Amino acid sequence: MAHSAPIRPVLVVEDDDDVRAAIAEILEGEGYEVAVAANGHEALEELVHLAAPCLILLDLRMPVLDGAGFLRNLRSDWPQLKSVPVLVLTAVDTEPPPDTQGLLRKPIIPDELVAIVDRLSGRRA
């Protein structure tokens, strides 16, 4: 069943080129517009040029600016994006940071990714 794509993009913040490309390909195949960044600093720069995303997929361990640093900057410098859900992507056994909508463990299972993105983006309840 075809879905209508949300107007706002999903922002994927992931330092691993292959993982980032795979997530983007999966989501684009489902009709999502996807913006990508290789670290938290690039993601903050992307937000300057991007319509408010419907969802942010955020890796925690990245060079330059990690996921925790990105979240601090996002919440303090972008109050208008406070309602944007953030889903953490991680391969480590950890609890989701406060003010996020949970964790998606790596390696990522495509069907699980799509289901959670559909739910968090508001595409499917």
Coordinates of C-alpha atoms in Angstrom, one line a residue:
M1 CA 0.0 0.0 0.0
A2 CA 1.5 3.3 -1.0
H3 CA 1.8 6.1 1.6
S4 CA 1.7 9.8 0.9
A5 CA 5.0 11.2 2.0
P6 CA 5.1 13.7 4.9
I7 CA 5.8 17.3 3.8
R8 CA 8.7 17.6 6.3
P9 CA 11.8 15.5 5.9
V10 CA 13.4 12.9 8.2
L11 CA 16.9 14.0 9.3
V12 CA 19.3 11.1 9.6
V13 CA 22.4 11.9 11.8
E14 CA 24.8 9.0 11.5
D15 CA 28.6 9.0 11.1
D16 CA 28.9 5.6 9.3
D17 CA 28.5 6.3 5.6
D18 CA 27.1 2.9 4.7
V19 CA 24.5 2.9 7.6
R20 CA 23.5 6.5 6.7
A21 CA 23.1 5.6 3.0
A22 CA 21.1 2.5 3.8
I23 CA 18.7 4.3 6.1
A24 CA 18.2 7.0 3.6
E25 CA 17.6 4.5 0.8
I26 CA 15.1 2.5 2.9
L27 CA 13.1 5.6 3.9
E28 CA 13.2 7.2 0.4
G29 CA 11.9 3.9 -0.9
E30 CA 8.9 4.4 1.4
G31 CA 8.3 7.9 0.1
Y32 CA 10.0 9.9 2.7
E33 CA 12.1 13.0 2.0
V34 CA 15.4 12.4 3.8
A35 CA 18.2 14.8 4.8
V36 CA 21.5 13.5 6.1
A37 CA 24.4 14.6 8.3
A38 CA 27.6 12.8 9.3
N39 CA 27.8 14.3 12.8
G40 CA 25.9 16.6 15.2
H41 CA 27.7 19.7 13.9
E42 CA 26.6 19.0 10.3
A43 CA 23.1 18.2 11.5
L44 CA 22.9 21.7 13.2
E45 CA 24.1 23.3 10.0
E46 CA 21.5 21.3 8.0
L47 CA 18.7 22.6 10.3
V48 CA 19.5 26.1 9.1
H49 CA 18.6 25.2 5.5
L50 CA 15.9 22.6 6.3
A51 CA 12.2 22.8 6.9
A52 CA 11.6 21.5 10.4
P53 CA 12.0 17.8 10.2
C54 CA 9.1 15.5 11.1
L55 CA 11.7 13.2 12.9
I56 CA 15.4 13.1 13.7
L57 CA 17.2 9.7 13.7
L58 CA 20.3 10.3 15.8
D59 CA 23.4 8.2 16.4
L60 CA 25.0 8.8 19.8
R61 CA 28.7 8.1 19.1
M62 CA 30.0 10.4 16.4
P63 CA 33.1 12.5 15.9
V64 CA 33.0 16.3 15.9
L65 CA 29.8 16.6 17.9
D66 CA 28.2 13.5 19.3
G67 CA 24.5 12.8 19.8
A68 CA 24.3 14.1 23.3
G69 CA 26.0 17.3 22.3
F70 CA 23.6 17.6 19.3
L71 CA 20.6 17.1 21.6
R72 CA 21.9 19.8 24.0
N73 CA 22.3 22.3 21.2
L74 CA 19.0 21.3 19.6
R75 CA 17.0 21.9 22.7
S76 CA 18.8 25.1 23.8
D77 CA 19.2 26.8 20.4
W78 CA 16.2 25.6 18.5
P79 CA 13.2 25.9 20.9
Q80 CA 10.8 25.9 17.9
L81 CA 11.9 22.2 17.2
K82 CA 11.2 21.0 20.8
S83 CA 8.3 19.0 19.5
V84 CA 10.3 17.2 16.8
P85 CA 10.7 13.6 17.9
V86 CA 14.2 12.2 18.2
L87 CA 14.9 8.5 17.9
V88 CA 18.3 7.3 19.0
L89 CA 20.2 4.8 16.8
T90 CA 22.8 2.8 18.7
A91 CA 24.8 -0.4 18.8
V92 CA 25.5 -0.1 22.5
D93 CA 23.4 -1.3 25.3
T94 CA 22.2 1.9 26.9
E95 CA 19.1 3.7 28.0
P96 CA 17.6 6.4 25.7
P97 CA 18.6 9.9 26.7
P98 CA 15.9 12.1 28.3
D99 CA 13.7 14.0 25.9
T100 CA 14.0 11.3 23.1
Q101 CA 11.4 8.8 21.9
G102 CA 13.4 5.7 22.5
L103 CA 16.2 3.6 20.9
L104 CA 16.5 1.6 17.7
R105 CA 19.3 -0.9 18.0
K106 CA 21.9 -1.5 15.3
P107 CA 22.1 -3.5 13.1
I108 CA 18.8 -1.9 11.9
I109 CA 16.1 -4.2 10.6
P110 CA 14.4 -2.4 7.7
D111 CA 10.8 -3.3 8.5
E112 CA 11.3 -2.2 12.1
L113 CA 12.9 1.1 11.0
V114 CA 9.9 1.8 8.7
A115 CA 7.3 0.9 11.3
I116 CA 8.8 3.2 13.9
V117 CA 9.5 6.0 11.5
D118 CA 5.9 5.8 10.3
R119 CA 4.6 6.0 13.9
L120 CA 6.9 8.7 15.1
S121 CA 6.6 10.9 12.0
G122 CA 2.8 10.8 12.3
R123 CA 2.4 8.9 9.1
R124 CA 0.7 6.0 10.9
A125 CA -0.7 6.0 14.4

